[in-house]
Amino acid sequence: MLKQACHFALALVLLITLTACGFKLRGSQALPQSITQVLINAPLQYAPLSRALQKRLPVYQLQGLINPDLVLDEKSLQQTVVLVLQPEQFERRLLSVFTSGQVAEYELVYTINYSVTFPDALPIENTLTVSREYQDDPDQILAKSRELNLVLNELRNESADRIIRLLSSQYSLSRTDAISANSSLEETN
């Protein structure tokens, strides 16, 4: 009984110590509750990455609006993050060849440039790169083209998830930049 009480007391002291020093699990920063929607501006209205983002946003309790034609009022603007996507870029790098000289394996590199603008903050520019290895077989062209499409969709879905998860850290960065910009203005005045 005494041993259990000591273990409990030790665990309690460790928990209080971790909490007191401000420890948080990595990635536990969340967007404020006031932000409820993400406005997605993309070069093409129904681009695959835009659709992937719109499909994944509800998982994070956010609503996605793709290239809306409506004008948002002041209250809606304070609840909206604006995500501007640039055209996606695919690159195929040669990794290996067969003895016959035909390509055996590629590395597919998917890159997306985007900017995020939080309410009352400056835009934050970012680049996200995701890569996968892809084995090519010249004897099975139809199956490999279908597999290539699946891999490209997987790259887009992973990029959408990573962009959404990065929003919380970018929000913290935008707040830090806004605070430093305000303090710089105050010092010059």
Coordinates of N, CA and C in Angstrom, one line a residue:
M1 N 0.8 -1.2 0.0 CA 0.0 0.0 0.0 C 0.9 1.3 0.0
L2 N 1.9 1.2 0.8 CA 2.8 2.4 0.9 C 3.6 2.6 -0.4
K3 N 3.9 1.4 -1.0 CA 4.6 1.5 -2.3 C 3.8 2.1 -3.4
Q4 N 2.5 1.8 -3.4 CA 1.5 2.4 -4.4 C 1.4 3.9 -4.2
A5 N 1.3 4.3 -2.9 CA 1.2 5.7 -2.6 C 2.4 6.5 -3.0
C6 N 3.6 5.9 -2.9 CA 4.8 6.5 -3.3 C 4.9 6.7 -4.8
H7 N 4.4 5.6 -5.6 CA 4.4 5.7 -7.0 C 3.4 6.8 -7.5
F8 N 2.3 6.8 -6.8 CA 1.3 7.8 -7.2 C 1.8 9.2 -6.9
A9 N 2.4 9.4 -5.8 CA 3.0 10.7 -5.4 C 4.1 11.1 -6.4
L10 N 4.9 10.2 -6.8 CA 6.0 10.5 -7.7 C 5.4 10.9 -9.1
A11 N 4.4 10.1 -9.5 CA 3.8 10.4 -10.8 C 3.1 11.8 -10.8
L12 N 2.5 12.1 -9.7 CA 1.8 13.4 -9.5 C 2.9 14.6 -9.5
V13 N 4.0 14.4 -8.9 CA 5.1 15.4 -8.8 C 5.6 15.6 -10.2
L14 N 5.9 14.5 -11.0 CA 6.4 14.6 -12.3 C 5.4 15.3 -13.3
L15 N 4.1 15.0 -13.1 CA 3.1 15.6 -13.9 C 3.0 17.1 -13.6
I16 N 3.0 17.5 -12.4 CA 3.0 18.9 -12.0 C 4.2 19.6 -12.5
T17 N 5.4 19.0 -12.4 CA 6.6 19.6 -12.9 C 6.6 19.8 -14.4
L18 N 6.1 18.8 -15.2 CA 6.0 19.0 -16.6 C 5.0 20.1 -17.0
T19 N 3.9 20.1 -16.3 CA 2.9 21.1 -16.6 C 3.4 22.5 -16.3
A20 N 4.1 22.6 -15.2 CA 4.6 23.9 -14.7 C 5.6 24.5 -15.6
C21 N 6.4 23.7 -16.3 CA 7.5 24.2 -17.1 C 7.0 24.5 -18.5
G22 N 5.7 24.3 -18.8 CA 5.1 24.7 -20.1 C 5.3 23.6 -21.1
F23 N 5.6 22.4 -20.7 CA 5.7 21.3 -21.7 C 4.4 21.0 -22.4
K24 N 4.5 20.8 -23.7 CA 3.4 20.4 -24.5 C 3.9 19.3 -25.5
L25 N 3.0 18.4 -25.8 CA 3.3 17.4 -26.8 C 3.5 18.1 -28.2
R26 N 4.5 17.7 -29.0 CA 4.7 18.3 -30.3 C 3.5 18.2 -31.1
G27 N 3.1 19.3 -31.8 CA 2.0 19.3 -32.6 C 0.7 19.5 -31.9
S28 N 0.8 19.8 -30.6 CA -0.5 19.9 -29.8 C -1.0 21.4 -29.9
Q29 N -0.3 22.2 -30.6 CA -0.8 23.6 -30.7 C -2.0 23.5 -31.7
A30 N -3.0 24.1 -31.3 CA -4.2 24.1 -32.1 C -4.6 25.5 -32.6
L31 N -5.3 25.5 -33.6 CA -5.8 26.8 -34.1 C -6.8 27.3 -33.0
P32 N -7.0 28.6 -32.9 CA -8.0 29.1 -31.9 C -9.4 28.7 -32.4
Q33 N -10.3 28.6 -31.4 CA -11.7 28.1 -31.7 C -12.4 29.1 -32.6
S34 N -11.9 30.4 -32.6 CA -12.6 31.4 -33.5 C -12.4 31.1 -35.0
I35 N -11.3 30.4 -35.3 CA -11.1 30.1 -36.7 C -11.8 28.9 -37.1
T36 N -12.8 29.0 -38.0 CA -13.7 27.9 -38.3 C -13.7 27.5 -39.8
Q37 N -13.1 28.3 -40.7 CA -13.1 28.0 -42.1 C -11.8 28.4 -42.8
V38 N -11.5 27.7 -43.8 CA -10.3 27.9 -44.7 C -10.8 28.2 -46.1
L39 N -10.4 29.4 -46.6 CA -10.8 29.8 -47.9 C -9.6 29.3 -48.8
I40 N -9.9 28.4 -49.8 CA -8.8 27.9 -50.6 C -8.9 28.6 -52.0
N41 N -7.9 29.3 -52.3 CA -7.8 29.9 -53.7 C -6.8 29.1 -54.5
A42 N -7.2 28.6 -55.6 CA -6.4 27.7 -56.4 C -6.5 28.2 -57.8
P43 N -5.4 28.0 -58.7 CA -5.5 28.4 -60.0 C -6.7 27.7 -60.8
L44 N -6.9 26.5 -60.5 CA -8.1 25.8 -61.1 C -9.1 25.5 -60.0
Q45 N -10.3 25.8 -60.3 CA -11.4 25.6 -59.2 C -11.4 24.2 -58.7
Y46 N -11.4 23.2 -59.5 CA -11.5 21.8 -59.0 C -10.2 21.1 -59.2
A47 N -9.1 21.7 -58.8 CA -7.8 21.1 -58.8 C -7.8 20.0 -57.8
P48 N -7.1 18.9 -58.1 CA -7.1 17.7 -57.2 C -6.6 18.1 -55.8
L49 N -5.6 18.9 -55.6 CA -5.2 19.3 -54.2 C -6.3 20.1 -53.5
S50 N -7.0 21.0 -54.2 CA -8.0 21.7 -53.6 C -9.1 20.8 -53.1
R51 N -9.5 19.8 -53.9 CA -10.5 18.9 -53.5 C -10.1 18.0 -52.3
A52 N -8.8 17.6 -52.3 CA -8.2 16.8 -51.2 C -8.3 17.7 -49.9
L53 N -7.9 18.9 -50.0 CA -7.9 19.8 -48.8 C -9.4 19.9 -48.3
Q54 N -10.3 20.2 -49.2 CA -11.7 20.4 -48.8 C -12.3 19.1 -48.2
K55 N -11.8 17.9 -48.7 CA -12.3 16.7 -48.1 C -11.7 16.4 -46.7
R56 N -10.4 16.8 -46.5 CA -9.7 16.5 -45.2 C -10.0 17.6 -44.1
L57 N -10.4 18.8 -44.5 CA -10.6 19.9 -43.5 C -11.7 19.5 -42.4
P58 N -12.8 18.9 -42.7 CA -13.8 18.5 -41.7 C -13.2 17.6 -40.6
V59 N -12.2 16.8 -40.9 CA -11.5 16.0 -39.9 C -10.9 16.8 -38.8
Y60 N -10.5 18.0 -39.2 CA -9.8 19.0 -38.2 C -10.8 20.0 -37.8
Q61 N -12.1 19.8 -37.9 CA -13.2 20.7 -37.5 C -13.1 22.0 -38.2
L62 N -12.7 22.0 -39.5 CA -12.7 23.3 -40.3 C -13.5 23.1 -41.5
Q63 N -14.1 24.2 -42.0 CA -14.9 24.1 -43.2 C -14.0 24.7 -44.4
G64 N -14.0 24.0 -45.5 CA -13.2 24.4 -46.6 C -14.1 25.1 -47.7
L65 N -13.7 26.3 -48.2 CA -14.4 27.0 -49.3 C -13.4 27.1 -50.4
I66 N -13.8 26.5 -51.6 CA -12.9 26.6 -52.7 C -13.3 27.7 -53.6
N67 N -12.4 28.7 -53.9 CA -12.6 29.8 -54.8 C -14.0 30.4 -54.7
P68 N -14.5 30.8 -53.5 CA -15.8 31.3 -53.4 C -16.1 32.6 -54.1
D69 N -17.3 32.7 -54.7 CA -17.6 33.9 -55.4 C -18.3 34.9 -54.4
L70 N -18.7 34.4 -53.3 CA -19.3 35.3 -52.3 C -18.4 36.2 -51.6
V71 N -18.9 37.4 -51.2 CA -18.1 38.3 -50.4 C -18.3 38.0 -48.9
L72 N -17.2 37.9 -48.2 CA -17.3 37.6 -46.7 C -17.5 38.9 -45.9
D73 N -18.3 38.8 -44.9 CA -18.5 40.0 -44.1 C -17.3 40.0 -43.1
E74 N -17.3 41.1 -42.3 CA -16.2 41.3 -41.3 C -16.0 40.2 -40.3
K75 N -17.2 39.7 -39.8 CA -17.1 38.6 -38.8 C -16.6 37.3 -39.4
S76 N -17.0 37.0 -40.6 CA -16.5 35.8 -41.3 C -15.0 35.9 -41.6
L77 N -14.6 37.1 -42.0 CA -13.1 37.3 -42.2 C -12.3 37.0 -41.0
Q78 N -12.8 37.3 -39.8 CA -12.1 37.1 -38.6 C -12.0 35.6 -38.2
Q79 N -12.9 34.8 -38.9 CA -12.9 33.4 -38.6 C -12.3 32.6 -39.8
T80 N -11.7 33.2 -40.7 CA -11.2 32.6 -41.9 C -9.7 32.7 -42.1
V81 N -9.1 31.5 -42.5 CA -7.7 31.5 -42.9 C -7.8 31.4 -44.4
V82 N -7.0 32.2 -45.1 CA -6.9 32.2 -46.6 C -5.7 31.4 -47.0
L83 N -5.9 30.4 -47.8 CA -4.8 29.5 -48.3 C -4.8 29.7 -49.8
V84 N -3.7 30.2 -50.3 CA -3.5 30.5 -51.8 C -2.6 29.4 -52.3
L85 N -3.1 28.6 -53.2 CA -2.2 27.5 -53.8 C -1.7 28.0 -55.1
Q86 N -0.4 27.7 -55.4 CA 0.2 27.9 -56.7 C 0.0 26.6 -57.5
P87 N 0.3 26.7 -58.8 CA 0.2 25.4 -59.5 C 1.1 24.3 -59.0
E88 N 0.6 23.1 -58.9 CA 1.5 22.0 -58.4 C 2.5 21.7 -59.5
Q89 N 3.6 21.1 -59.0 CA 4.8 20.7 -59.8 C 5.1 19.3 -59.6
F90 N 5.3 18.5 -60.6 CA 5.7 17.1 -60.5 C 7.0 17.0 -61.2
E91 N 7.9 16.2 -60.6 CA 9.2 16.0 -61.2 C 9.5 14.5 -61.1
R92 N 10.0 13.9 -62.1 CA 10.3 12.5 -62.2 C 11.8 12.3 -62.3
R93 N 12.5 11.8 -61.3 CA 13.9 11.6 -61.3 C 14.2 10.1 -61.6
L94 N 15.2 9.9 -62.4 CA 15.6 8.5 -62.7 C 16.4 7.9 -61.5
L95 N 16.1 6.8 -61.0 CA 16.8 6.1 -59.9 C 17.6 4.9 -60.4
S96 N 17.0 4.1 -61.3 CA 17.8 2.9 -61.7 C 17.2 2.5 -63.1
V97 N 18.1 1.7 -63.8 CA 17.7 1.2 -65.1 C 17.9 -0.3 -65.2
F98 N 17.2 -0.9 -66.1 CA 17.4 -2.4 -66.4 C 18.7 -2.5 -67.2
T99 N 19.2 -3.7 -67.3 CA 20.4 -4.0 -68.1 C 20.2 -3.6 -69.6
S100 N 18.9 -3.7 -70.0 CA 18.6 -3.3 -71.4 C 18.6 -1.8 -71.6
G101 N 18.7 -1.0 -70.5 CA 18.8 0.4 -70.7 C 17.4 1.1 -70.4
Q102 N 16.4 0.3 -70.2 CA 15.1 0.9 -69.9 C 15.0 1.3 -68.4
V103 N 14.2 2.3 -68.2 CA 14.1 2.8 -66.8 C 13.4 1.8 -65.9
A104 N 13.9 1.5 -64.8 CA 13.4 0.5 -63.8 C 12.7 1.2 -62.7
E105 N 13.2 2.3 -62.3 CA 12.7 3.0 -61.1 C 12.8 4.5 -61.2
Y106 N 11.7 5.2 -60.7 CA 11.7 6.6 -60.7 C 11.5 7.1 -59.3
E107 N 11.9 8.3 -59.0 CA 11.5 9.0 -57.8 C 10.5 10.1 -58.3
L108 N 9.3 10.1 -57.8 CA 8.3 11.1 -58.1 C 8.4 12.2 -57.0
V109 N 8.6 13.4 -57.4 CA 8.7 14.5 -56.4 C 7.5 15.5 -56.7
Y110 N 6.7 15.7 -55.7 CA 5.5 16.6 -55.8 C 5.8 17.8 -55.0
T111 N 5.8 19.0 -55.6 CA 6.0 20.2 -54.9 C 4.9 21.2 -55.0
I112 N 4.5 21.8 -53.9 CA 3.4 22.8 -54.0 C 3.9 24.0 -53.2
N113 N 3.8 25.2 -53.9 CA 4.0 26.5 -53.2 C 2.7 27.1 -52.8
Y114 N 2.6 27.6 -51.6 CA 1.4 28.2 -51.1 C 1.6 29.3 -50.1
S115 N 0.6 30.1 -49.9 CA 0.7 31.1 -48.8 C -0.5 31.0 -48.0
V116 N -0.3 31.3 -46.7 CA -1.3 31.2 -45.7 C -1.5 32.6 -45.1
T117 N -2.7 33.1 -45.0 CA -2.9 34.4 -44.4 C -4.0 34.2 -43.3
F118 N -3.6 34.5 -42.0 CA -4.5 34.4 -40.9 C -5.1 35.8 -40.7
P119 N -6.2 35.8 -40.0 CA -6.9 37.1 -39.7 C -5.9 38.1 -39.1
D120 N -5.9 39.3 -39.6 CA -5.0 40.4 -39.0 C -3.5 40.0 -39.0
A121 N -3.1 39.3 -40.0 CA -1.7 38.9 -40.1 C -1.2 39.0 -41.5
L122 N 0.1 39.0 -41.7 CA 0.7 39.1 -43.0 C 0.7 37.7 -43.6
P123 N 0.8 37.5 -44.9 CA 0.8 36.2 -45.5 C 2.2 35.5 -45.2
I124 N 2.1 34.2 -45.1 CA 3.3 33.4 -44.8 C 3.5 32.5 -46.1
E125 N 4.6 32.6 -46.7 CA 4.9 31.8 -47.9 C 5.5 30.5 -47.5
N126 N 5.2 29.4 -48.2 CA 5.7 28.1 -47.8 C 5.8 27.2 -49.0
T127 N 6.7 26.3 -49.0 CA 6.9 25.3 -50.0 C 6.8 23.9 -49.4
L128 N 6.1 23.0 -49.9 CA 5.9 21.7 -49.4 C 6.4 20.7 -50.5
T129 N 7.2 19.7 -50.1 CA 7.7 18.7 -51.1 C 7.5 17.4 -50.5
V130 N 6.9 16.5 -51.3 CA 6.7 15.1 -50.9 C 7.2 14.2 -52.1
S131 N 7.9 13.1 -51.7 CA 8.4 12.3 -52.8 C 8.1 10.8 -52.5
R132 N 8.1 10.0 -53.6 CA 7.8 8.6 -53.5 C 8.7 7.9 -54.6
E133 N 9.0 6.7 -54.3 CA 9.7 5.9 -55.4 C 8.6 5.1 -56.1
Y134 N 8.9 5.0 -57.4 CA 7.9 4.3 -58.3 C 8.6 3.4 -59.2
Q135 N 8.3 2.1 -59.2 CA 8.9 1.1 -60.1 C 8.2 1.0 -61.4
D136 N 8.9 1.1 -62.5 CA 8.3 1.1 -63.8 C 8.6 -0.3 -64.4
D137 N 7.6 -0.8 -65.2 CA 7.7 -2.0 -65.9 C 7.2 -1.8 -67.3
P138 N 8.1 -1.7 -68.3 CA 7.6 -1.4 -69.7 C 6.7 -2.5 -70.2
D139 N 6.7 -3.7 -69.6 CA 5.8 -4.8 -70.1 C 4.4 -4.7 -69.6
Q140 N 4.1 -3.8 -68.6 CA 2.8 -3.7 -68.1 C 2.4 -2.2 -68.0
I141 N 2.3 -1.6 -69.2 CA 2.1 -0.2 -69.3 C 0.8 0.3 -68.7
L142 N -0.3 -0.5 -69.0 CA -1.6 0.0 -68.6 C -1.7 -0.1 -67.0
A143 N -1.2 -1.2 -66.4 CA -1.2 -1.3 -65.0 C -0.4 -0.3 -64.3
K144 N 0.8 0.0 -64.9 CA 1.7 1.0 -64.3 C 1.2 2.4 -64.4
S145 N 0.4 2.7 -65.5 CA -0.1 4.1 -65.6 C -1.2 4.2 -64.5
R146 N -2.0 3.2 -64.3 CA -3.0 3.2 -63.2 C -2.3 3.4 -61.9
E147 N -1.3 2.7 -61.6 CA -0.5 2.8 -60.4 C 0.1 4.2 -60.2
L148 N 0.6 4.7 -61.3 CA 1.1 6.1 -61.3 C 0.1 7.1 -60.8
N149 N -1.2 7.0 -61.3 CA -2.3 7.9 -60.9 C -2.6 7.7 -59.5
L150 N -2.6 6.5 -59.0 CA -2.8 6.2 -57.5 C -1.7 6.9 -56.7
V151 N -0.5 6.7 -57.1 CA 0.6 7.3 -56.3 C 0.5 8.9 -56.3
L152 N 0.1 9.5 -57.5 CA 0.0 10.9 -57.5 C -1.1 11.4 -56.6
N153 N -2.2 10.6 -56.6 CA -3.3 11.0 -55.7 C -2.9 10.8 -54.2
E154 N -2.1 9.8 -53.9 CA -1.6 9.6 -52.6 C -0.7 10.8 -52.2
L155 N 0.2 11.3 -53.1 CA 1.0 12.4 -52.8 C 0.2 13.7 -52.5
R156 N -0.9 13.9 -53.3 CA -1.8 15.0 -53.1 C -2.5 14.9 -51.7
N157 N -3.0 13.7 -51.4 CA -3.6 13.6 -50.1 C -2.7 13.8 -48.9
E158 N -1.5 13.3 -49.0 CA -0.5 13.5 -48.0 C -0.1 15.0 -47.9
S159 N 0.0 15.7 -49.0 CA 0.3 17.1 -49.0 C -0.8 17.9 -48.3
A160 N -2.1 17.5 -48.6 CA -3.2 18.2 -48.0 C -3.2 18.0 -46.5
D161 N -2.9 16.8 -46.0 CA -2.8 16.6 -44.6 C -1.7 17.4 -43.9
R162 N -0.6 17.4 -44.6 CA 0.6 18.1 -44.0 C 0.3 19.6 -44.0
I163 N -0.3 20.2 -45.0 CA -0.7 21.6 -45.1 C -1.6 21.9 -43.9
I164 N -2.6 21.1 -43.7 CA -3.6 21.4 -42.6 C -2.9 21.3 -41.3
R165 N -2.0 20.3 -41.1 CA -1.3 20.1 -39.8 C -0.3 21.3 -39.5
L166 N 0.2 21.8 -40.6 CA 1.2 22.9 -40.5 C 0.5 24.3 -40.1
L167 N -0.8 24.3 -40.3 CA -1.5 25.6 -40.0 C -1.4 26.1 -38.6
S168 N -1.4 25.1 -37.6 CA -1.2 25.6 -36.2 C 0.1 26.2 -36.0
S169 N 1.2 25.6 -36.5 CA 2.5 26.2 -36.2 C 2.7 27.5 -37.0
Q170 N 2.1 27.5 -38.2 CA 2.1 28.8 -39.0 C 1.3 29.9 -38.3
Y171 N 0.3 29.5 -37.6 CA -0.5 30.5 -36.9 C 0.3 31.1 -35.7
S172 N 1.0 30.2 -35.0 CA 1.9 30.7 -34.0 C 3.0 31.6 -34.5
L173 N 3.5 31.3 -35.7 CA 4.5 32.1 -36.4 C 3.9 33.5 -36.8
S174 N 2.7 33.5 -37.3 CA 2.1 34.7 -37.7 C 1.8 35.6 -36.5
R175 N 1.5 35.0 -35.3 CA 1.3 35.8 -34.1 C 2.6 36.4 -33.6
T176 N 3.7 35.6 -33.7 CA 5.0 36.1 -33.3 C 5.4 37.3 -34.2
D177 N 5.2 37.1 -35.5 CA 5.6 38.2 -36.4 C 4.8 39.4 -36.2
A178 N 3.5 39.2 -35.9 CA 2.6 40.4 -35.7 C 3.0 41.1 -34.4
I179 N 3.4 40.4 -33.4 CA 3.8 41.0 -32.1 C 5.1 41.8 -32.3
S180 N 6.1 41.2 -33.0 CA 7.4 41.8 -33.3 C 7.2 43.0 -34.2
A181 N 6.3 43.0 -35.2 CA 6.0 44.1 -36.0 C 5.4 45.3 -35.2
N182 N 4.5 45.0 -34.3 CA 3.9 46.0 -33.5 C 4.9 46.6 -32.5
S183 N 5.8 45.8 -31.9 CA 6.8 46.3 -31.0 C 7.8 47.2 -31.8
S184 N 8.1 46.9 -33.1 CA 9.0 47.7 -33.9 C 8.4 49.0 -34.2
L185 N 7.1 49.0 -34.5 CA 6.4 50.3 -34.7 C 6.4 51.2 -33.5
E186 N 6.2 50.6 -32.3 CA 6.1 51.3 -31.1 C 7.5 51.9 -30.7
E187 N 8.6 51.2 -31.0 CA 9.9 51.7 -30.8 C 10.2 52.8 -31.6
T188 N 9.8 52.8 -32.9 CA 10.1 54.0 -33.8 C 9.3 55.2 -33.5
N189 N 8.1 55.0 -32.8 CA 7.2 56.2 -32.5 C 7.7 56.8 -31.3

